[in-house]
Amino acid sequence: MKVMVVEDEQDIREILKNLLEDEGFQVVALENGINILEDLSRDVPDLVLLDHILPGKTGVEVVREVRSHEKFARLPIIMVTGLSGEDDKVTALDLGVDDYVTKPFYPKELAARIKALARRTEIEPKQNRLTRDRLTIDFAAHRVLLDGHEVQLTLTEFKILSELLKQSGTVLTRERLRERALGNLNVTDRTIDVHMASLRKKLAPLGNQIETVRGVGYRFAH
Ligand code: CA
């Protein structure tokens, strides 16, 4: 997931960049929002973290500009503001930002807010079924078919497999698994391993297509 950070103060920009990269995000950092539409078009992020007070164009002006462009009308935006008064909150939300964070921010809270927003705004897959190789997932019916035969999975296994197949070929990090499939950031690695082992067993002939990427996570290989 890619986050665009717009922040004029270099030290804060660096802190945000490092923090978000540590949390597994890709980061594009900008010093200002003067050319925001061009910057967005060149490298479309999943979410924008926008400072309120910026040189050239204020955060508010940047939001207006972004929102006025059809392509970015629904792009998730979190505003980082030094103002904590109720009025300012209301103004920010009225403007069409999805959330705001007041400085000084707590790194973990900021990361959690970003993830929560990403989850909330994610567009659900249009089709209700997804087929990869010999596996078909029916999201609506919560069923998994292997060569046309139903495989009985627990809800957690179903969610893990869904995430793996949605991004098959690329690595699903443990972090994302915790967040998306398990719904709990405090689940231990050991617990994830147990779910994974069970899932591999149930998918027997395809079990080894779920690869462990050491130190990172898992991947469903094509
Ligand atoms: Ca600023």
Tab-separated table of N, CA and C in Angstrom, residues 56-118:
chain	number	residue	atom	x	y	z
A	56	GLY	N	2.489	27.907	-0.175
A	56	GLY	CA	1.973	27.929	-1.552
A	56	GLY	C	0.490	27.673	-1.614
A	57	LYS	N	0.109	26.458	-1.252
A	57	LYS	CA	-1.310	26.118	-1.170
A	57	LYS	C	-1.526	25.493	0.192
A	58	THR	N	-2.557	25.913	0.903
A	58	THR	CA	-2.826	25.311	2.215
A	58	THR	C	-3.393	23.900	2.017
A	59	GLY	N	-3.376	23.142	3.101
A	59	GLY	CA	-3.947	21.804	3.054
A	59	GLY	C	-5.393	21.841	2.576
A	60	VAL	N	-6.112	22.842	3.042
A	60	VAL	CA	-7.519	22.986	2.669
A	60	VAL	C	-7.660	23.188	1.155
A	61	GLU	N	-6.812	24.047	0.603
A	61	GLU	CA	-6.864	24.280	-0.848
A	61	GLU	C	-6.490	23.017	-1.627
A	62	VAL	N	-5.528	22.288	-1.062
A	62	VAL	CA	-5.113	21.051	-1.723
A	62	VAL	C	-6.268	20.053	-1.752
A	63	VAL	N	-6.973	19.929	-0.620
A	63	VAL	CA	-8.104	18.990	-0.573
A	63	VAL	C	-9.153	19.379	-1.609
A	64	ARG	N	-9.479	20.671	-1.678
A	64	ARG	CA	-10.488	21.136	-2.644
A	64	ARG	C	-10.098	20.746	-4.063
A	65	GLU	N	-8.825	20.969	-4.350
A	65	GLU	CA	-8.353	20.684	-5.700
A	65	GLU	C	-8.431	19.179	-5.999
A	66	VAL	N	-7.992	18.388	-5.042
A	66	VAL	CA	-8.012	16.938	-5.235
A	66	VAL	C	-9.445	16.449	-5.409
A	67	ARG	N	-10.322	16.939	-4.547
A	67	ARG	CA	-11.716	16.484	-4.581
A	67	ARG	C	-12.454	16.923	-5.852
A	68	SER	N	-11.989	18.028	-6.433
A	68	SER	CA	-12.679	18.531	-7.624
A	68	SER	C	-12.325	17.710	-8.868
A	69	HIS	N	-11.299	16.907	-8.744
A	69	HIS	CA	-10.894	16.090	-9.874
A	69	HIS	C	-11.588	14.741	-9.770
A	70	GLU	N	-12.309	14.401	-10.824
A	70	GLU	CA	-13.148	13.203	-10.778
A	70	GLU	C	-12.380	11.955	-10.336
A	71	LYS	N	-11.183	11.848	-10.875
A	71	LYS	CA	-10.396	10.643	-10.618
A	71	LYS	C	-10.008	10.497	-9.139
A	72	PHE	N	-9.885	11.621	-8.439
A	72	PHE	CA	-9.405	11.569	-7.057
A	72	PHE	C	-10.488	11.955	-6.056
A	73	ALA	N	-11.724	12.023	-6.548
A	73	ALA	CA	-12.810	12.502	-5.689
A	73	ALA	C	-12.964	11.642	-4.432
A	74	ARG	N	-12.595	10.370	-4.548
A	74	ARG	CA	-12.784	9.494	-3.392
A	74	ARG	C	-11.463	8.970	-2.812
A	75	LEU	N	-10.384	9.594	-3.224
A	75	LEU	CA	-9.090	9.167	-2.702
A	75	LEU	C	-9.034	9.429	-1.194
A	76	PRO	N	-8.702	8.403	-0.397
A	76	PRO	CA	-8.672	8.621	1.053
A	76	PRO	C	-7.616	9.664	1.457
A	77	ILE	N	-8.037	10.618	2.255
A	77	ILE	CA	-7.121	11.664	2.718
A	77	ILE	C	-7.214	11.780	4.238
A	78	ILE	N	-6.051	11.789	4.878
A	78	ILE	CA	-5.998	12.087	6.309
A	78	ILE	C	-5.256	13.404	6.442
A	79	MET	N	-5.867	14.360	7.140
A	79	MET	CA	-5.186	15.627	7.320
A	79	MET	C	-4.455	15.629	8.656
A	80	VAL	N	-3.214	16.113	8.617
A	80	VAL	CA	-2.436	16.235	9.849
A	80	VAL	C	-2.473	17.698	10.235
A	81	THR	N	-3.065	17.971	11.367
A	81	THR	CA	-3.261	19.362	11.737
A	81	THR	C	-2.688	19.677	13.112
A	82	GLY	N	-2.238	20.904	13.264
A	82	GLY	CA	-1.749	21.344	14.553
A	82	GLY	C	-2.893	21.945	15.363
A	83	LEU	N	-4.045	22.029	14.751
A	83	LEU	CA	-5.188	22.651	15.397
A	83	LEU	C	-6.078	21.567	15.963
A	84	SER	N	-6.449	21.722	17.217
A	84	SER	CA	-7.245	20.641	17.795
A	84	SER	C	-8.641	21.102	18.213
A	85	GLY	N	-8.993	22.358	17.892
A	85	GLY	CA	-10.329	22.856	18.254
A	85	GLY	C	-11.424	22.136	17.491
A	86	GLU	N	-12.605	22.033	18.103
A	86	GLU	CA	-13.731	21.350	17.461
A	86	GLU	C	-14.064	21.957	16.100
A	87	ASP	N	-14.028	23.276	16.011
A	87	ASP	CA	-14.389	23.948	14.762
A	87	ASP	C	-13.495	23.500	13.622
A	88	ASP	N	-12.215	23.376	13.937
A	88	ASP	CA	-11.275	22.995	12.890
A	88	ASP	C	-11.505	21.561	12.429
A	89	LYS	N	-11.875	20.745	13.399
A	89	LYS	CA	-12.200	19.355	13.067
A	89	LYS	C	-13.348	19.316	12.084
A	90	VAL	N	-14.405	20.060	12.447
A	90	VAL	CA	-15.603	20.082	11.622
A	90	VAL	C	-15.256	20.593	10.227
A	91	THR	N	-14.478	21.654	10.160
A	91	THR	CA	-14.106	22.201	8.860
A	91	THR	C	-13.356	21.155	8.036
A	92	ALA	N	-12.422	20.487	8.669
A	92	ALA	CA	-11.638	19.490	7.944
A	92	ALA	C	-12.533	18.379	7.411
A	93	LEU	N	-13.445	17.911	8.257
A	93	LEU	CA	-14.308	16.809	7.825
A	93	LEU	C	-15.311	17.277	6.778
A	94	ASP	N	-15.805	18.520	6.944
A	94	ASP	CA	-16.720	19.103	5.956
A	94	ASP	C	-16.104	19.143	4.576
A	95	LEU	N	-14.825	19.437	4.593
A	95	LEU	CA	-14.102	19.583	3.348
A	95	LEU	C	-13.977	18.283	2.577
A	96	GLY	N	-14.205	17.214	3.254
A	96	GLY	CA	-14.115	15.946	2.559
A	96	GLY	C	-12.847	15.177	2.818
A	97	VAL	N	-12.138	15.483	3.923
A	97	VAL	CA	-11.059	14.565	4.296
A	97	VAL	C	-11.724	13.429	5.063
A	98	ASP	N	-11.097	12.285	5.046
A	98	ASP	CA	-11.720	11.114	5.648
A	98	ASP	C	-11.426	11.007	7.130
A	99	ASP	N	-10.313	11.586	7.525
A	99	ASP	CA	-9.926	11.534	8.922
A	99	ASP	C	-8.883	12.620	9.132
A	100	TYR	N	-8.599	12.920	10.380
A	100	TYR	CA	-7.530	13.877	10.626
A	100	TYR	C	-6.804	13.452	11.887
A	101	VAL	N	-5.572	13.873	11.977
A	101	VAL	CA	-4.730	13.534	13.122
A	101	VAL	C	-4.142	14.848	13.607
A	102	THR	N	-4.127	15.069	14.908
A	102	THR	CA	-3.538	16.312	15.390
A	102	THR	C	-2.103	16.074	15.843
A	103	LYS	N	-1.266	17.077	15.583
A	103	LYS	CA	0.122	17.023	16.052
A	103	LYS	C	0.125	17.412	17.527
A	104	PRO	N	0.978	16.885	18.379
A	104	PRO	CA	1.910	15.822	18.020
A	104	PRO	C	1.178	14.488	17.894
A	105	PHE	N	1.533	13.698	16.903
A	105	PHE	CA	0.842	12.425	16.714
A	105	PHE	C	1.663	11.298	17.316
A	106	TYR	N	0.990	10.268	17.699
A	106	TYR	CA	1.676	9.076	18.201
A	106	TYR	C	1.826	8.124	17.035
A	107	PRO	N	3.066	7.710	16.772
A	107	PRO	CA	3.321	6.882	15.594
A	107	PRO	C	2.377	5.696	15.439
A	108	LYS	N	2.183	4.959	16.530
A	108	LYS	CA	1.354	3.750	16.415
A	108	LYS	C	-0.094	4.119	16.103
A	109	GLU	N	-0.541	5.213	16.699
A	109	GLU	CA	-1.918	5.633	16.466
A	109	GLU	C	-2.089	6.049	15.003
A	110	LEU	N	-1.104	6.781	14.523
A	110	LEU	CA	-1.175	7.237	13.140
A	110	LEU	C	-1.227	6.040	12.181
A	111	ALA	N	-0.343	5.071	12.433
A	111	ALA	CA	-0.318	3.884	11.566
A	111	ALA	C	-1.661	3.161	11.634
A	112	ALA	N	-2.219	3.074	12.836
A	112	ALA	CA	-3.498	2.375	12.997
A	112	ALA	C	-4.619	3.121	12.264
A	113	ARG	N	-4.591	4.444	12.328
A	113	ARG	CA	-5.623	5.237	11.643
A	113	ARG	C	-5.524	5.053	10.130
A	114	ILE	N	-4.294	5.027	9.638
A	114	ILE	CA	-4.101	4.836	8.201
A	114	ILE	C	-4.654	3.477	7.778
A	115	LYS	N	-4.332	2.481	8.564
A	115	LYS	CA	-4.795	1.139	8.207
A	115	LYS	C	-6.309	1.029	8.292
A	116	ALA	N	-6.865	1.647	9.322
A	116	ALA	CA	-8.324	1.592	9.479
A	116	ALA	C	-9.007	2.261	8.291
A	117	LEU	N	-8.461	3.375	7.870
A	117	LEU	CA	-9.062	4.088	6.738
A	117	LEU	C	-8.919	3.277	5.453
A	118	ALA	N	-7.749	2.678	5.292
A	118	ALA	CA	-7.524	1.866	4.095
A	118	ALA	C	-8.536	0.724	4.034
